[in-house]
Amino acid sequence: MHHGQEIYLFFGKYQTAGMVGIFVSSTLMGILIYKIFTLSKQKNIQNYEQFIDSFQVSKTIKNVIQIIMSIFLLISFYVMIAGFSAYFLQEWQIPTYIGTGIILLLCYKIFMGNIETLMKVNTLLVPILVLAIVFLTYKNQNAISLPLYSVSKGTMIEAMAKAIIYTSYNSIVLIPMLLSLSKCIKKQTDITIISVVCIILLILLALSIFALLQTINIDINKIELPTIYIAGQMNKNYQILFGIVILASIYTSAISAGYGFLEKYKTNEKQYKTKVILLCGMAFLVSKIGFSTLVNLLYPICGLLGLLQMILILKKQKKT
């Protein structure tokens, strides 16, 4: 979400209908968070494998869901690597292969070493990122006055479909994280409070980026990282500081996705090292496609794939 491309793809291009889509998607995400936490507490689910097993479905469907998860983690890793190199190209005109090489070397070192510290840094970066984006929106006078347009029925239907797909692909990577956090929750009322707070934060963050995107007066498809571009239009110091926060969050997101994928296939040390090298080698090739192209092409596919899991969660809770 932090780079702006996703918000533009799923909401920004639909203007008023996109704003409605943000409210629909955020509310749906809050409901999913509530249901996942509740299910985890009721069934004492500790990890993703147990979560999949809790669905009363065939082994084939369980395998399909596991494959979807692996594909999404792999795609997320590739997209984040491309995003890191896109920053250096956009801001400093440094060729993408140099930026890609730097982040892949850093990823390789973490994959072969200790990951725990970096995961903790990631949880700290999220609130910093939210505050930075809300601050940019507050400081940008053009973003505060959002024009509202009437929209056709067709546009509204398309925007709602995109909102559901956006929720779906975000829920794929969210589930393992929520399951690991569920052990910290004691009461059912805590689950309700967390879910409501998440809805409010998601609406605030997405609307802030949405508003900022409306201030861009050139073709947004030509900008790889729109939020950094907007920060630069406002103030050079904002651009540098915001760029550092975005780079750090892209890096930690890449580590989370890459490590999540590797963990699923972890065997002996030699095979693990080979898989790390293959993962990084493929990322180097895939990143040449370009960041915004990967987001536009792959994220909607992930969203469609994740619909099966999202429907199962919603149906499962009704039975319990």
CSV table of C-alpha atoms in Angstrom, one decimal:
chain,number,residue,atom,x,y,z
A,1,MET,CA,0.0,0.0,0.0
A,2,HIS,CA,2.8,2.4,1.0
A,3,HIS,CA,4.0,3.2,-2.6
A,4,GLY,CA,0.6,4.3,-3.9
A,5,GLN,CA,0.5,2.0,-7.0
A,6,GLU,CA,-1.9,-0.4,-5.3
A,7,ILE,CA,-4.4,2.3,-4.1
A,8,TYR,CA,-4.4,3.8,-7.6
A,9,LEU,CA,-5.0,0.4,-9.3
A,10,PHE,CA,-7.8,-0.8,-7.0
A,11,PHE,CA,-9.4,2.6,-5.9
A,12,GLY,CA,-7.8,5.8,-7.3
A,13,LYS,CA,-8.9,5.4,-10.9
A,14,TYR,CA,-12.6,5.0,-9.9
A,15,GLN,CA,-12.7,8.4,-8.1
A,16,THR,CA,-15.9,8.6,-6.0
A,17,ALA,CA,-16.7,4.9,-6.6
A,18,GLY,CA,-13.1,4.2,-5.4
A,19,MET,CA,-13.8,6.0,-2.1
A,20,VAL,CA,-16.8,3.8,-1.6
A,21,GLY,CA,-14.6,0.8,-2.4
A,22,ILE,CA,-12.1,1.9,0.4
A,23,PHE,CA,-14.9,1.8,3.0
A,24,VAL,CA,-16.2,-1.6,1.7
A,25,SER,CA,-12.7,-3.1,1.6
A,26,SER,CA,-11.6,-1.8,5.0
A,27,THR,CA,-14.9,-3.0,6.6
A,28,LEU,CA,-14.5,-6.5,5.0
A,29,MET,CA,-10.9,-6.6,6.2
A,30,GLY,CA,-12.1,-5.8,9.7
A,31,ILE,CA,-14.7,-8.6,9.6
A,32,LEU,CA,-12.0,-11.1,8.4
A,33,ILE,CA,-9.7,-10.0,11.2
A,34,TYR,CA,-12.5,-10.6,13.7
A,35,LYS,CA,-13.4,-14.0,12.3
A,36,ILE,CA,-9.7,-15.2,12.0
A,37,PHE,CA,-9.0,-14.2,15.7
A,38,THR,CA,-12.3,-15.7,16.9
A,39,LEU,CA,-11.7,-19.0,15.0
A,40,SER,CA,-8.1,-19.1,16.3
A,41,LYS,CA,-9.2,-18.7,19.9
A,42,GLN,CA,-12.2,-21.2,19.6
A,43,LYS,CA,-10.1,-24.0,18.0
A,44,ASN,CA,-6.8,-23.1,19.7
A,45,ILE,CA,-5.1,-22.7,16.3
A,46,GLN,CA,-1.3,-22.1,16.5
A,47,ASN,CA,-0.2,-21.9,12.9
A,48,TYR,CA,-1.3,-21.7,9.3
A,49,GLU,CA,-1.3,-25.5,8.7
A,50,GLN,CA,-3.7,-26.0,11.6
A,51,PHE,CA,-5.8,-23.1,10.3
A,52,ILE,CA,-6.2,-24.8,6.9
A,53,ASP,CA,-6.9,-28.1,8.6
A,54,SER,CA,-9.8,-26.5,10.5
A,55,PHE,CA,-11.7,-26.1,7.2
A,56,GLN,CA,-14.0,-29.1,6.6
A,57,VAL,CA,-12.9,-29.4,3.0
A,58,SER,CA,-11.2,-32.0,0.8
A,59,LYS,CA,-7.4,-32.5,0.9
A,60,THR,CA,-7.3,-31.2,-2.7
A,61,ILE,CA,-8.8,-27.8,-1.7
A,62,LYS,CA,-6.4,-27.6,1.3
A,63,ASN,CA,-3.5,-28.3,-1.1
A,64,VAL,CA,-4.8,-25.6,-3.5
A,65,ILE,CA,-4.9,-23.0,-0.7
A,66,GLN,CA,-1.3,-23.9,0.4
A,67,ILE,CA,-0.2,-23.5,-3.3
A,68,ILE,CA,-2.0,-20.1,-3.5
A,69,MET,CA,-0.2,-19.0,-0.3
A,70,SER,CA,3.2,-20.0,-1.7
A,71,ILE,CA,2.5,-18.3,-5.0
A,72,PHE,CA,1.5,-15.1,-3.2
A,73,LEU,CA,4.6,-15.1,-1.0
A,74,LEU,CA,6.8,-15.6,-4.0
A,75,ILE,CA,5.0,-12.8,-6.0
A,76,SER,CA,5.2,-10.4,-3.0
A,77,PHE,CA,8.9,-11.0,-2.7
A,78,TYR,CA,9.5,-10.3,-6.5
A,79,VAL,CA,7.3,-7.2,-6.3
A,80,MET,CA,9.1,-5.8,-3.3
A,81,ILE,CA,12.5,-6.4,-4.9
A,82,ALA,CA,11.3,-4.5,-8.0
A,83,GLY,CA,10.0,-1.7,-5.7
A,84,PHE,CA,13.3,-1.3,-4.0
A,85,SER,CA,15.2,-0.9,-7.3
A,86,ALA,CA,12.4,1.4,-8.7
A,87,TYR,CA,13.1,3.8,-5.9
A,88,PHE,CA,16.8,4.2,-6.8
A,89,LEU,CA,15.9,4.6,-10.5
A,90,GLN,CA,13.1,7.2,-9.8
A,91,GLU,CA,15.0,9.2,-7.2
A,92,TRP,CA,18.7,8.9,-8.2
A,93,GLN,CA,18.6,7.5,-11.8
A,94,ILE,CA,20.6,4.5,-10.6
A,95,PRO,CA,20.1,1.5,-13.0
A,96,THR,CA,17.6,-1.1,-11.6
A,97,TYR,CA,20.2,-3.9,-11.7
A,98,ILE,CA,22.3,-2.1,-9.1
A,99,GLY,CA,19.3,-1.5,-6.8
A,100,THR,CA,18.2,-5.1,-7.3
A,101,GLY,CA,21.7,-6.4,-6.6
A,102,ILE,CA,22.0,-4.4,-3.3
A,103,ILE,CA,18.6,-5.6,-1.9
A,104,LEU,CA,19.2,-9.2,-2.9
A,105,LEU,CA,22.6,-9.3,-1.2
A,106,LEU,CA,21.0,-7.9,2.0
A,107,CYS,CA,18.1,-10.4,1.7
A,108,TYR,CA,20.6,-13.3,1.2
A,109,LYS,CA,22.5,-12.3,4.4
A,110,ILE,CA,19.3,-12.2,6.4
A,111,PHE,CA,17.9,-15.5,4.9
A,112,MET,CA,21.2,-17.3,5.9
A,113,GLY,CA,21.3,-15.6,9.3
A,114,ASN,CA,18.9,-14.3,12.0
A,115,ILE,CA,15.5,-12.9,10.9
A,116,GLU,CA,13.9,-12.3,14.3
A,117,THR,CA,15.2,-8.7,14.8
A,118,LEU,CA,14.1,-7.6,11.4
A,119,MET,CA,10.6,-8.9,12.0
A,120,LYS,CA,10.4,-6.7,15.1
A,121,VAL,CA,11.6,-3.7,13.1
A,122,ASN,CA,8.8,-4.4,10.6
A,123,THR,CA,6.1,-4.0,13.3
A,124,LEU,CA,7.6,-0.7,14.4
A,125,LEU,CA,7.7,0.6,10.8
A,126,VAL,CA,4.0,0.2,10.1
A,127,PRO,CA,2.8,2.9,12.6
A,128,ILE,CA,5.6,5.2,11.4
A,129,LEU,CA,4.5,4.7,7.8
A,130,VAL,CA,0.8,5.4,8.7
A,131,LEU,CA,1.8,8.6,10.5
A,132,ALA,CA,4.1,9.7,7.6
A,133,ILE,CA,1.3,9.3,5.0
A,134,VAL,CA,-1.4,11.0,7.1
A,135,PHE,CA,1.1,13.9,7.8
A,136,LEU,CA,1.8,14.3,4.0
A,137,THR,CA,-2.0,14.4,3.3
A,138,TYR,CA,-2.5,17.0,6.1
A,139,LYS,CA,0.3,19.2,4.8
A,140,ASN,CA,-0.9,18.9,1.2
A,141,GLN,CA,-3.7,21.5,0.8
A,142,ASN,CA,-4.8,20.1,-2.6
A,143,ALA,CA,-5.4,16.7,-1.1
A,144,ILE,CA,-7.7,17.9,1.6
A,145,SER,CA,-10.3,19.3,-0.9
A,146,LEU,CA,-11.5,16.1,-2.7
A,147,PRO,CA,-13.9,16.6,-5.5
A,148,LEU,CA,-16.9,14.2,-5.7
A,149,TYR,CA,-18.3,13.0,-9.0
A,150,SER,CA,-21.4,11.1,-9.9
A,151,VAL,CA,-20.5,7.6,-11.2
A,152,SER,CA,-22.2,5.1,-13.5
A,153,LYS,CA,-23.6,1.8,-12.3
A,154,GLY,CA,-21.0,0.0,-14.3
A,155,THR,CA,-18.1,1.9,-12.7
A,156,MET,CA,-19.5,1.3,-9.2
A,157,ILE,CA,-19.8,-2.5,-9.9
A,158,GLU,CA,-16.2,-2.6,-11.2
A,159,ALA,CA,-15.0,-0.6,-8.2
A,160,MET,CA,-16.8,-3.0,-5.8
A,161,ALA,CA,-15.3,-6.0,-7.5
A,162,LYS,CA,-11.8,-4.4,-7.2
A,163,ALA,CA,-12.4,-3.7,-3.5
A,164,ILE,CA,-13.2,-7.4,-2.9
A,165,ILE,CA,-10.1,-8.5,-4.8
A,166,TYR,CA,-7.9,-6.0,-2.9
A,167,THR,CA,-9.3,-7.4,0.4
A,168,SER,CA,-8.7,-11.0,-0.8
A,169,TYR,CA,-5.0,-10.7,-1.7
A,170,ASN,CA,-4.2,-8.7,1.4
A,171,SER,CA,-5.9,-11.3,3.6
A,172,ILE,CA,-3.6,-14.0,2.2
A,173,VAL,CA,-0.5,-12.6,3.8
A,174,LEU,CA,-2.4,-11.2,6.8
A,175,ILE,CA,-3.6,-14.6,8.1
A,176,PRO,CA,-0.3,-16.2,9.2
A,177,MET,CA,0.6,-12.9,11.0
A,178,LEU,CA,-2.8,-12.7,12.8
A,179,LEU,CA,-2.5,-16.4,13.9
A,180,SER,CA,0.9,-15.6,15.5
A,181,LEU,CA,-0.6,-12.6,17.2
A,182,SER,CA,-3.8,-14.4,18.5
A,183,LYS,CA,-1.9,-15.9,21.5
A,184,CYS,CA,-1.6,-12.3,22.9
A,185,ILE,CA,-5.4,-11.8,22.9
A,186,LYS,CA,-7.2,-12.7,26.1
A,187,LYS,CA,-10.8,-11.7,25.7
A,188,GLN,CA,-13.5,-11.7,23.0
A,189,THR,CA,-14.0,-7.9,23.6
A,190,ASP,CA,-10.3,-7.3,22.7
A,191,ILE,CA,-11.0,-9.0,19.3
A,192,THR,CA,-13.9,-6.6,18.7
A,193,ILE,CA,-11.9,-3.5,19.7
A,194,ILE,CA,-8.9,-4.6,17.5
A,195,SER,CA,-11.1,-5.2,14.5
A,196,VAL,CA,-12.9,-1.8,14.8
A,197,VAL,CA,-9.5,0.0,15.2
A,198,CYS,CA,-8.1,-1.8,12.2
A,199,ILE,CA,-11.1,-0.7,10.1
A,200,ILE,CA,-10.6,2.9,11.1
A,201,LEU,CA,-6.9,2.9,10.5
A,202,LEU,CA,-7.3,1.2,7.1
A,203,ILE,CA,-9.9,3.7,6.0
A,204,LEU,CA,-7.7,6.6,7.2
A,205,LEU,CA,-4.5,5.3,5.5
A,206,ALA,CA,-6.2,4.4,2.2
A,207,LEU,CA,-8.2,7.6,2.0
A,208,SER,CA,-5.0,9.6,2.7
A,209,ILE,CA,-3.1,7.9,-0.1
A,210,PHE,CA,-6.2,8.2,-2.4
A,211,ALA,CA,-6.4,12.0,-1.7
A,212,LEU,CA,-2.7,12.4,-2.4
A,213,LEU,CA,-3.0,10.6,-5.7
A,214,GLN,CA,-5.6,13.0,-6.9
A,215,THR,CA,-3.1,15.8,-6.6
A,216,ILE,CA,-0.7,14.3,-9.3
A,217,ASN,CA,-1.0,16.3,-12.5
A,218,ILE,CA,0.9,13.9,-14.8
A,219,ASP,CA,0.2,10.3,-15.9
A,220,ILE,CA,0.4,8.2,-12.7
A,221,ASN,CA,1.3,5.1,-14.8
A,222,LYS,CA,4.6,6.8,-15.6
A,223,ILE,CA,5.6,7.1,-11.8
A,224,GLU,CA,6.7,3.9,-10.1
A,225,LEU,CA,6.4,5.2,-6.5
A,226,PRO,CA,3.7,8.0,-6.5
A,227,THR,CA,3.8,8.8,-2.8
A,228,ILE,CA,7.5,9.6,-2.9
A,229,TYR,CA,7.0,11.7,-6.0
A,230,ILE,CA,4.2,13.7,-4.2
A,231,ALA,CA,6.5,14.2,-1.1
A,232,GLY,CA,9.2,15.6,-3.5
A,233,GLN,CA,6.7,18.0,-5.0
A,234,MET,CA,6.0,19.4,-1.5
A,235,ASN,CA,9.4,19.5,0.1
A,236,LYS,CA,12.8,17.9,-0.6
A,237,ASN,CA,13.3,17.0,3.1
A,238,TYR,CA,9.9,15.2,3.1
A,239,GLN,CA,11.0,13.3,-0.1
A,240,ILE,CA,14.3,12.0,1.5
A,241,LEU,CA,12.7,11.1,4.9
A,242,PHE,CA,9.7,9.5,3.3
A,243,GLY,CA,12.0,7.6,0.9
A,244,ILE,CA,14.0,6.2,3.8
A,245,VAL,CA,10.8,4.9,5.6
A,246,ILE,CA,9.4,3.4,2.3
A,247,LEU,CA,12.7,1.7,1.5
A,248,ALA,CA,12.9,0.2,5.0
A,249,SER,CA,9.3,-1.1,4.8
A,250,ILE,CA,9.9,-2.5,1.3
A,251,TYR,CA,13.0,-4.3,2.6
A,252,THR,CA,11.3,-5.8,5.7
A,253,SER,CA,8.2,-6.8,3.6
A,254,ALA,CA,10.5,-8.5,1.1
A,255,ILE,CA,12.2,-10.4,3.9
A,256,SER,CA,8.9,-11.5,5.4
A,257,ALA,CA,7.6,-12.7,2.1
A,258,GLY,CA,10.8,-14.4,1.0
A,259,TYR,CA,11.3,-16.1,4.4
A,260,GLY,CA,7.7,-17.2,4.5
A,261,PHE,CA,8.2,-18.9,1.2
A,262,LEU,CA,11.5,-20.5,2.1
A,263,GLU,CA,10.1,-21.8,5.5
A,264,LYS,CA,7.5,-23.9,3.6
A,265,TYR,CA,10.2,-25.9,1.9
A,266,LYS,CA,13.0,-25.9,4.5
A,267,THR,CA,14.9,-29.1,4.4
A,268,ASN,CA,18.6,-29.6,5.2
A,269,GLU,CA,21.1,-26.7,5.2
A,270,LYS,CA,22.6,-27.4,1.8
A,271,GLN,CA,19.2,-27.6,0.1
A,272,TYR,CA,18.0,-24.5,1.9
A,273,LYS,CA,21.1,-22.5,0.7
A,274,THR,CA,20.4,-23.7,-2.9
A,275,LYS,CA,16.7,-22.5,-2.6
A,276,VAL,CA,17.8,-19.1,-1.3
A,277,ILE,CA,20.2,-18.7,-4.3
A,278,LEU,CA,17.5,-19.8,-6.7
A,279,LEU,CA,14.9,-17.4,-5.1
A,280,CYS,CA,17.3,-14.4,-5.3
A,281,GLY,CA,18.4,-15.4,-8.9
A,282,MET,CA,14.8,-15.5,-10.1
A,283,ALA,CA,14.0,-12.2,-8.4
A,284,PHE,CA,16.9,-10.5,-10.2
A,285,LEU,CA,15.4,-11.6,-13.6
A,286,VAL,CA,11.7,-10.9,-12.7
A,287,SER,CA,12.5,-7.4,-11.3
A,288,LYS,CA,13.5,-6.3,-14.8
A,289,ILE,CA,9.8,-6.3,-15.8
A,290,GLY,CA,9.3,-3.2,-13.6
A,291,PHE,CA,7.6,-2.5,-10.3
A,292,SER,CA,4.3,-0.9,-11.5
A,293,THR,CA,3.9,-3.5,-14.2
A,294,LEU,CA,4.3,-6.3,-11.7
A,295,VAL,CA,1.8,-4.7,-9.3
A,296,ASN,CA,-0.8,-4.1,-12.1
A,297,LEU,CA,-0.3,-7.6,-13.5
A,298,LEU,CA,0.2,-9.9,-10.5
A,299,TYR,CA,-1.8,-8.4,-7.5
A,300,PRO,CA,-5.2,-8.8,-9.2
A,301,ILE,CA,-4.3,-12.4,-10.0
A,302,CYS,CA,-3.4,-13.0,-6.4
A,303,GLY,CA,-6.7,-11.4,-5.3
A,304,LEU,CA,-8.7,-13.8,-7.5
A,305,LEU,CA,-6.8,-16.8,-6.2
A,306,GLY,CA,-7.3,-15.7,-2.6
A,307,LEU,CA,-11.1,-15.5,-3.0
A,308,LEU,CA,-11.5,-19.3,-2.2
A,309,GLN,CA,-9.8,-18.9,1.2
A,310,MET,CA,-11.8,-15.7,2.0
A,311,ILE,CA,-15.1,-17.4,1.3
A,312,LEU,CA,-14.1,-20.4,3.4
A,313,ILE,CA,-13.3,-18.1,6.4
A,314,LEU,CA,-16.6,-16.3,6.1
A,315,LYS,CA,-18.6,-19.6,5.8
A,316,LYS,CA,-16.7,-21.4,8.6
A,317,GLN,CA,-17.5,-18.7,11.2
A,318,LYS,CA,-21.3,-19.1,10.5
A,319,LYS,CA,-21.1,-22.8,11.5
A,320,THR,CA,-19.2,-22.2,14.8
